Amino acid sequence: MSSNSENFTEKPVHTENVYDDLEKLISSVAAEEKELKMKMEKKNSNGTDNKTQESNGLADLKNENELKNINELEDNSVAMKNENGNEEKKSDEDDNHLEFKDSQNNSEDGKEELELSEMIVCDEVAGDSDEDDNKIEVEATNANDKDKYEKDTKKIKKETKEKESNKKKYDKKSDSKSKDRSRKEDSKRVDKKRSRTPSKERSSKDSSLKKRSKTIDKEKESKKLRELDKFWQTVRDDPSDFIGWTYLLQYVDGAKNIEAAREAYDAFLDLYPYCYGYWRKYADYERKNGTKENCEKVFDRGLKAIPLSVDLWIHYMGYMKSAYPDDEDMIREQFERAVEACGIEFRSDRLWDHYIKFELECKQYSRVTDIYERLIATPTHGFLNNFECFKDYVKKYPKNKILEAVKFLELRKEVLAEIKEADAKKTHGRKIDSGSDSDDMADPMEQRTKEENLMKEKMIASRIVIHKHTAEMVALRLPYEEMIKRPYFHVKPLERSQIRNWKEYLEFEIGHGSYKRIVVLFERCLIACALYEEFWTKYVSYLESLESDDHEVKDRIEDIYIRACTVHHKNKPGINLTWALHLENNGQYDKAAQILDMLDSVSPDKKLIIQRRINLERRRNCNDRVCELYEHYISTANSSLTSILLTIKYARFVWKILHNTDRASEILLAEVEKINNVQKSSRLLLQLIEIKMSDNPMNISAVVKLIDSILTMKSIEVEQQVIFAQRKVEFLEEFGKDILLINRATTELKKYMKTYNESEKKAEVIDTKT
């Protein structure tokens, strides 16, 4: 204070000038701080201090540096808001809340700095006063303000640190929110841009996008079709390419085109119906992509094509149980259908197990007993295990549950009789005390247990005889069964040992087995040996040897021919010709003709097929059709020899059956003229002579005239002249009456013989020289 007083004495300063300067300063910055001052006054907790300062004229005092600091703080807060918000008008409620807190902290900081600046100004003003009272008051005020300044400084530092930490947290949140808002803004800009786009342009763009998507879809579809066509082309070129078919089916399984899949599966299974695995795949495909009805149709077709497939039956029964879980009667009916079809197949144990399990789940224990009785009488691979399971089943369940009421009561009656007989034997001869008045009563529980055990033993004992017979049947067949290495169908050839084993097994079963077992074994054999024609014919021969009028046998023979000739041996003449004879024997001429026609188309120029076809038409009195066929085959013959043989047969048919010698002669002469070579057509000419000789009455001069015309033909050679001249002499000697004509024919023959001998000698000389 002394230094200040000295300065003031040296350079006195009037307070009025100071206030004037302050008023000018305040007026220059009043407009800038007006808005901030209003916010500060609303939230100011120290209102009384502000009023005191205003009464002293000090509340509005600021220097330029303090105002700059306040403005910089406000600018920083605004910049921070702009960086973190990107859009003040579209910020959400959380951002508004954080910004409100930041602005509040900024306003409080500005308030504190303003208060400090006001205190400093008060110190300067107080130091310029000449009055001692004012100086004392200023000193006291400065001391209080100094203490307050230090406290406020510490408070500002603390709040600054808290503000920085809040700012960091806020920055992290605002960064993520700003990214979200930027994405939203980008989408909004696109929408705005789209909204600003004229409707025509938008519609044109949309249509172009749709067209592009359609073209892309069409390209993909066309590409799939091209790939599908490639797979199809492979099997069309070679339908026997089994691997090509598997690739096609694998492709359509993943192509999700149900029509294409159906077409492929149907075509494949028409060629290879014994592939039970593909029937199962086809049914599963329809189950996933088609309808329930189509799935069941596929199962029905597959089970009809290969009824001895245990695996296919099991798969089918699994489907039926899942599709009709509440219809026990229908499922039971299908199980009966399954065991009827393949229950005596040697490896059918799994199917029986599924049937038993189903009835156990339904708690139909008497039905389970019936199934076991049928099973233990069937020679299957697991016959030992089946009998053990039956014994365990009998031991596990009460007998009144596993037997029908009538059977249970009969068995119990037998057991009770045996128990009484046993008890009578025990008590026989036993001495009874004279003083005993009552007999001992047996324990009811013990009595019931005894009955149960005896019934169990009788049930098992009565089936042991059946089980032994089954074991004998299995023992006889087991060597053949163990030799079967491939019981399923495949296009690969079988080993010779396998073929021999099937033949021997069939012979054994035919000699020892029943009709049903023989048929089942033949059907099993045809699955593995479907591509061997001999097993089909052997099967038919066995059925025909029965000489039965049973419609079942006749229908089975017809079914065998259909499967063999329309599926596995389409182009093989042997079994197809046999089928045609079988149909003709049954009066089915049209079907027989169709088969022969089919064979003729796939195996052209087969003499046996041609002759069978013509003779079929002749036997059913279709003579016009016979003539058509002869003329067709003669005109299309691939060799002159075939044409000559058919012409001779045709002429004989017209001569002998139609009794038209003139037409027969015309047929032969036409062929002779076409060949124009006596040496090649000599058989035709001899046949022509024979037809002329058959006239009734015989015209000798006509026959001689025909032979003379042959002898004078230009293309005839010496060797043929000798043959026909000799034939003329023989005819005249046998039928001629004019001796002169006979002598003349003999002289002519000698002449031809001499010429022939001379030509032979010349040929020998030439050969020796060479």
mmCIF file with all atom_site columns, C-alpha atoms in Angstrom, residues 146-262:
data_model
loop_
_atom_site.group_PDB
_atom_site.id
_atom_site.type_symbol
_atom_site.label_atom_id
_atom_site.label_alt_id
_atom_site.label_comp_id
_atom_site.label_asym_id
_atom_site.label_entity_id
_atom_site.label_seq_id
_atom_site.pdbx_PDB_ins_code
_atom_site.Cartn_x
_atom_site.Cartn_y
_atom_site.Cartn_z
_atom_site.occupancy
_atom_site.B_iso_or_equiv
_atom_site.pdbx_formal_charge
_atom_site.auth_seq_id
_atom_site.auth_comp_id
_atom_site.auth_asym_id
_atom_site.auth_atom_id
_atom_site.pdbx_PDB_model_num
ATOM 1   C CA . LYS A 1 146 ? -7.511  -12.581 -2.657  1.00 0.00 ? 146 LYS A CA 1
ATOM 2   C CA . ASP A 1 147 ? -8.678  -15.405 -0.426  1.00 0.00 ? 147 ASP A CA 1
ATOM 3   C CA . LYS A 1 148 ? -11.738 -15.861 -2.577  1.00 0.00 ? 148 LYS A CA 1
ATOM 4   C CA . TYR A 1 149 ? -9.591  -15.768 -5.723  1.00 0.00 ? 149 TYR A CA 1
ATOM 5   C CA . GLU A 1 150 ? -7.381  -18.578 -4.474  1.00 0.00 ? 150 GLU A CA 1
ATOM 6   C CA . LYS A 1 151 ? -10.412 -20.705 -3.600  1.00 0.00 ? 151 LYS A CA 1
ATOM 7   C CA . ASP A 1 152 ? -12.041 -19.979 -6.916  1.00 0.00 ? 152 ASP A CA 1
ATOM 8   C CA . THR A 1 153 ? -8.817  -20.791 -8.765  1.00 0.00 ? 153 THR A CA 1
ATOM 9   C CA . LYS A 1 154 ? -8.639  -24.218 -7.139  1.00 0.00 ? 154 LYS A CA 1
ATOM 10  C CA . LYS A 1 155 ? -12.301 -24.794 -7.906  1.00 0.00 ? 155 LYS A CA 1
ATOM 11  C CA . ILE A 1 156 ? -11.778 -23.812 -11.564 1.00 0.00 ? 156 ILE A CA 1
ATOM 12  C CA . LYS A 1 157 ? -8.845  -26.243 -11.929 1.00 0.00 ? 157 LYS A CA 1
ATOM 13  C CA . LYS A 1 158 ? -10.863 -29.087 -10.403 1.00 0.00 ? 158 LYS A CA 1
ATOM 14  C CA . GLU A 1 159 ? -13.855 -28.402 -12.603 1.00 0.00 ? 159 GLU A CA 1
ATOM 15  C CA . THR A 1 160 ? -11.575 -28.092 -15.644 1.00 0.00 ? 160 THR A CA 1
ATOM 16  C CA . LYS A 1 161 ? -10.214 -31.600 -15.049 1.00 0.00 ? 161 LYS A CA 1
ATOM 17  C CA . GLU A 1 162 ? -13.738 -32.988 -14.646 1.00 0.00 ? 162 GLU A CA 1
ATOM 18  C CA . LYS A 1 163 ? -14.742 -31.196 -17.808 1.00 0.00 ? 163 LYS A CA 1
ATOM 19  C CA . GLU A 1 164 ? -11.867 -32.718 -19.771 1.00 0.00 ? 164 GLU A CA 1
ATOM 20  C CA . SER A 1 165 ? -12.745 -36.239 -18.622 1.00 0.00 ? 165 SER A CA 1
ATOM 21  C CA . ASN A 1 166 ? -16.424 -35.660 -19.498 1.00 0.00 ? 166 ASN A CA 1
ATOM 22  C CA . LYS A 1 167 ? -15.343 -34.316 -22.841 1.00 0.00 ? 167 LYS A CA 1
ATOM 23  C CA . LYS A 1 168 ? -13.376 -37.486 -23.638 1.00 0.00 ? 168 LYS A CA 1
ATOM 24  C CA . LYS A 1 169 ? -16.364 -39.638 -22.773 1.00 0.00 ? 169 LYS A CA 1
ATOM 25  C CA . TYR A 1 170 ? -18.592 -37.416 -24.786 1.00 0.00 ? 170 TYR A CA 1
ATOM 26  C CA . ASP A 1 171 ? -16.189 -37.553 -27.750 1.00 0.00 ? 171 ASP A CA 1
ATOM 27  C CA . LYS A 1 172 ? -16.327 -41.362 -27.798 1.00 0.00 ? 172 LYS A CA 1
ATOM 28  C CA . LYS A 1 173 ? -20.096 -41.398 -27.721 1.00 0.00 ? 173 LYS A CA 1
ATOM 29  C CA . SER A 1 174 ? -20.411 -38.634 -30.221 1.00 0.00 ? 174 SER A CA 1
ATOM 30  C CA . ASP A 1 175 ? -18.022 -40.377 -32.649 1.00 0.00 ? 175 ASP A CA 1
ATOM 31  C CA . SER A 1 176 ? -20.206 -43.471 -32.855 1.00 0.00 ? 176 SER A CA 1
ATOM 32  C CA . LYS A 1 177 ? -23.354 -41.389 -33.043 1.00 0.00 ? 177 LYS A CA 1
ATOM 33  C CA . SER A 1 178 ? -21.868 -39.136 -35.643 1.00 0.00 ? 178 SER A CA 1
ATOM 34  C CA . LYS A 1 179 ? -21.093 -42.178 -37.785 1.00 0.00 ? 179 LYS A CA 1
ATOM 35  C CA . ASP A 1 180 ? -24.667 -43.369 -37.460 1.00 0.00 ? 180 ASP A CA 1
ATOM 36  C CA . ARG A 1 181 ? -25.932 -39.893 -38.278 1.00 0.00 ? 181 ARG A CA 1
ATOM 37  C CA . SER A 1 182 ? -23.603 -39.719 -41.280 1.00 0.00 ? 182 SER A CA 1
ATOM 38  C CA . ARG A 1 183 ? -25.024 -42.997 -42.589 1.00 0.00 ? 183 ARG A CA 1
ATOM 39  C CA . LYS A 1 184 ? -28.536 -41.722 -42.037 1.00 0.00 ? 184 LYS A CA 1
ATOM 40  C CA . GLU A 1 185 ? -27.626 -38.501 -43.779 1.00 0.00 ? 185 GLU A CA 1
ATOM 41  C CA . ASP A 1 186 ? -26.203 -40.383 -46.763 1.00 0.00 ? 186 ASP A CA 1
ATOM 42  C CA . SER A 1 187 ? -29.386 -42.391 -47.097 1.00 0.00 ? 187 SER A CA 1
ATOM 43  C CA . LYS A 1 188 ? -31.460 -39.231 -46.682 1.00 0.00 ? 188 LYS A CA 1
ATOM 44  C CA . ARG A 1 189 ? -29.416 -37.478 -49.372 1.00 0.00 ? 189 ARG A CA 1
ATOM 45  C CA . VAL A 1 190 ? -30.017 -40.439 -51.693 1.00 0.00 ? 190 VAL A CA 1
ATOM 46  C CA . ASP A 1 191 ? -33.727 -40.298 -50.873 1.00 0.00 ? 191 ASP A CA 1
ATOM 47  C CA . LYS A 1 192 ? -33.778 -36.548 -51.419 1.00 0.00 ? 192 LYS A CA 1
ATOM 48  C CA . LYS A 1 193 ? -31.918 -36.965 -54.656 1.00 0.00 ? 193 LYS A CA 1
ATOM 49  C CA . ARG A 1 194 ? -34.357 -39.684 -55.651 1.00 0.00 ? 194 ARG A CA 1
ATOM 50  C CA . SER A 1 195 ? -37.296 -37.484 -54.655 1.00 0.00 ? 195 SER A CA 1
ATOM 51  C CA . ARG A 1 196 ? -35.869 -34.666 -56.738 1.00 0.00 ? 196 ARG A CA 1
ATOM 52  C CA . THR A 1 197 ? -35.579 -37.075 -59.686 1.00 0.00 ? 197 THR A CA 1
ATOM 53  C CA . PRO A 1 198 ? -38.603 -36.822 -61.973 1.00 0.00 ? 198 PRO A CA 1
ATOM 54  C CA . SER A 1 199 ? -41.083 -39.679 -61.765 1.00 0.00 ? 199 SER A CA 1
ATOM 55  C CA . LYS A 1 200 ? -40.491 -40.651 -65.403 1.00 0.00 ? 200 LYS A CA 1
ATOM 56  C CA . GLU A 1 201 ? -36.783 -40.996 -64.783 1.00 0.00 ? 201 GLU A CA 1
ATOM 57  C CA . ARG A 1 202 ? -37.411 -43.027 -61.639 1.00 0.00 ? 202 ARG A CA 1
ATOM 58  C CA . SER A 1 203 ? -39.839 -45.306 -63.423 1.00 0.00 ? 203 SER A CA 1
ATOM 59  C CA . SER A 1 204 ? -37.388 -45.751 -66.291 1.00 0.00 ? 204 SER A CA 1
ATOM 60  C CA . LYS A 1 205 ? -34.617 -46.599 -63.840 1.00 0.00 ? 205 LYS A CA 1
ATOM 61  C CA . ASP A 1 206 ? -36.847 -49.028 -61.971 1.00 0.00 ? 206 ASP A CA 1
ATOM 62  C CA . SER A 1 207 ? -37.924 -50.693 -65.180 1.00 0.00 ? 207 SER A CA 1
ATOM 63  C CA . SER A 1 208 ? -34.308 -50.935 -66.313 1.00 0.00 ? 208 SER A CA 1
ATOM 64  C CA . LEU A 1 209 ? -33.368 -52.535 -62.999 1.00 0.00 ? 209 LEU A CA 1
ATOM 65  C CA . LYS A 1 210 ? -36.232 -54.993 -63.316 1.00 0.00 ? 210 LYS A CA 1
ATOM 66  C CA . LYS A 1 211 ? -35.250 -55.797 -66.881 1.00 0.00 ? 211 LYS A CA 1
ATOM 67  C CA . ARG A 1 212 ? -31.672 -56.309 -65.800 1.00 0.00 ? 212 ARG A CA 1
ATOM 68  C CA . SER A 1 213 ? -32.731 -58.628 -62.963 1.00 0.00 ? 213 SER A CA 1
ATOM 69  C CA . LYS A 1 214 ? -34.971 -60.537 -65.375 1.00 0.00 ? 214 LYS A CA 1
ATOM 70  C CA . THR A 1 215 ? -32.171 -60.885 -67.898 1.00 0.00 ? 215 THR A CA 1
ATOM 71  C CA . ILE A 1 216 ? -29.841 -62.099 -65.134 1.00 0.00 ? 216 ILE A CA 1
ATOM 72  C CA . ASP A 1 217 ? -32.426 -64.649 -64.026 1.00 0.00 ? 217 ASP A CA 1
ATOM 73  C CA . LYS A 1 218 ? -32.950 -65.744 -67.618 1.00 0.00 ? 218 LYS A CA 1
ATOM 74  C CA . GLU A 1 219 ? -29.199 -66.108 -68.114 1.00 0.00 ? 219 GLU A CA 1
ATOM 75  C CA . LYS A 1 220 ? -28.911 -68.200 -64.973 1.00 0.00 ? 220 LYS A CA 1
ATOM 76  C CA . GLU A 1 221 ? -31.871 -70.323 -66.024 1.00 0.00 ? 221 GLU A CA 1
ATOM 77  C CA . SER A 1 222 ? -30.515 -70.778 -69.533 1.00 0.00 ? 222 SER A CA 1
ATOM 78  C CA . LYS A 1 223 ? -27.136 -71.723 -68.093 1.00 0.00 ? 223 LYS A CA 1
ATOM 79  C CA . LYS A 1 224 ? -28.775 -74.352 -65.908 1.00 0.00 ? 224 LYS A CA 1
ATOM 80  C CA . LEU A 1 225 ? -30.732 -75.652 -68.870 1.00 0.00 ? 225 LEU A CA 1
ATOM 81  C CA . ARG A 1 226 ? -27.549 -75.890 -70.938 1.00 0.00 ? 226 ARG A CA 1
ATOM 82  C CA . GLU A 1 227 ? -25.846 -77.833 -68.175 1.00 0.00 ? 227 GLU A CA 1
ATOM 83  C CA . LEU A 1 228 ? -28.892 -80.084 -67.806 1.00 0.00 ? 228 LEU A CA 1
ATOM 84  C CA . ASP A 1 229 ? -28.935 -80.703 -71.562 1.00 0.00 ? 229 ASP A CA 1
ATOM 85  C CA . LYS A 1 230 ? -25.312 -81.788 -71.415 1.00 0.00 ? 230 LYS A CA 1
ATOM 86  C CA . PHE A 1 231 ? -26.065 -84.390 -68.762 1.00 0.00 ? 231 PHE A CA 1
ATOM 87  C CA . TRP A 1 232 ? -29.110 -85.552 -70.735 1.00 0.00 ? 232 TRP A CA 1
ATOM 88  C CA . GLN A 1 233 ? -27.148 -85.755 -73.978 1.00 0.00 ? 233 GLN A CA 1
ATOM 89  C CA . THR A 1 234 ? -24.708 -88.170 -72.356 1.00 0.00 ? 234 THR A CA 1
ATOM 90  C CA . VAL A 1 235 ? -27.404 -90.686 -71.444 1.00 0.00 ? 235 VAL A CA 1
ATOM 91  C CA . ARG A 1 236 ? -29.303 -90.184 -74.686 1.00 0.00 ? 236 ARG A CA 1
ATOM 92  C CA . ASP A 1 237 ? -26.201 -91.098 -76.636 1.00 0.00 ? 237 ASP A CA 1
ATOM 93  C CA . ASP A 1 238 ? -25.669 -94.194 -74.497 1.00 0.00 ? 238 ASP A CA 1
ATOM 94  C CA . PRO A 1 239 ? -28.643 -95.233 -72.315 1.00 0.00 ? 239 PRO A CA 1
ATOM 95  C CA . SER A 1 240 ? -26.511 -98.003 -70.809 1.00 0.00 ? 240 SER A CA 1
ATOM 96  C CA . ASP A 1 241 ? -24.108 -95.449 -69.306 1.00 0.00 ? 241 ASP A CA 1
ATOM 97  C CA . PHE A 1 242 ? -25.015 -96.079 -65.677 1.00 0.00 ? 242 PHE A CA 1
ATOM 98  C CA . ILE A 1 243 ? -22.446 -93.572 -64.332 1.00 0.00 ? 243 ILE A CA 1
ATOM 99  C CA . GLY A 1 244 ? -23.832 -90.886 -66.662 1.00 0.00 ? 244 GLY A CA 1
ATOM 100 C CA . TRP A 1 245 ? -27.281 -91.450 -65.192 1.00 0.00 ? 245 TRP A CA 1
ATOM 101 C CA . THR A 1 246 ? -25.982 -91.083 -61.658 1.00 0.00 ? 246 THR A CA 1
ATOM 102 C CA . TYR A 1 247 ? -24.377 -87.733 -62.571 1.00 0.00 ? 247 TYR A CA 1
ATOM 103 C CA . LEU A 1 248 ? -27.660 -86.564 -64.077 1.00 0.00 ? 248 LEU A CA 1
ATOM 104 C CA . LEU A 1 249 ? -29.625 -87.505 -60.968 1.00 0.00 ? 249 LEU A CA 1
ATOM 105 C CA . GLN A 1 250 ? -27.046 -85.862 -58.739 1.00 0.00 ? 250 GLN A CA 1
ATOM 106 C CA . TYR A 1 251 ? -27.390 -82.639 -60.746 1.00 0.00 ? 251 TYR A CA 1
ATOM 107 C CA . VAL A 1 252 ? -31.201 -82.518 -60.704 1.00 0.00 ? 252 VAL A CA 1
ATOM 108 C CA . ASP A 1 253 ? -31.205 -83.169 -56.961 1.00 0.00 ? 253 ASP A CA 1
ATOM 109 C CA . GLY A 1 254 ? -29.449 -79.848 -56.407 1.00 0.00 ? 254 GLY A CA 1
ATOM 110 C CA . ALA A 1 255 ? -31.056 -77.874 -59.247 1.00 0.00 ? 255 ALA A CA 1
ATOM 111 C CA . LYS A 1 256 ? -34.403 -77.365 -57.430 1.00 0.00 ? 256 LYS A CA 1
ATOM 112 C CA . ASN A 1 257 ? -36.375 -77.975 -60.610 1.00 0.00 ? 257 ASN A CA 1
ATOM 113 C CA . ILE A 1 258 ? -38.975 -80.535 -59.663 1.00 0.00 ? 258 ILE A CA 1
ATOM 114 C CA . GLU A 1 259 ? -40.156 -81.241 -63.218 1.00 0.00 ? 259 GLU A CA 1
ATOM 115 C CA . ALA A 1 260 ? -36.612 -81.849 -64.425 1.00 0.00 ? 260 ALA A CA 1
ATOM 116 C CA . ALA A 1 261 ? -35.964 -84.111 -61.432 1.00 0.00 ? 261 ALA A CA 1
ATOM 117 C CA . ARG A 1 262 ? -39.116 -86.139 -62.068 1.00 0.00 ? 262 ARG A CA 1
#
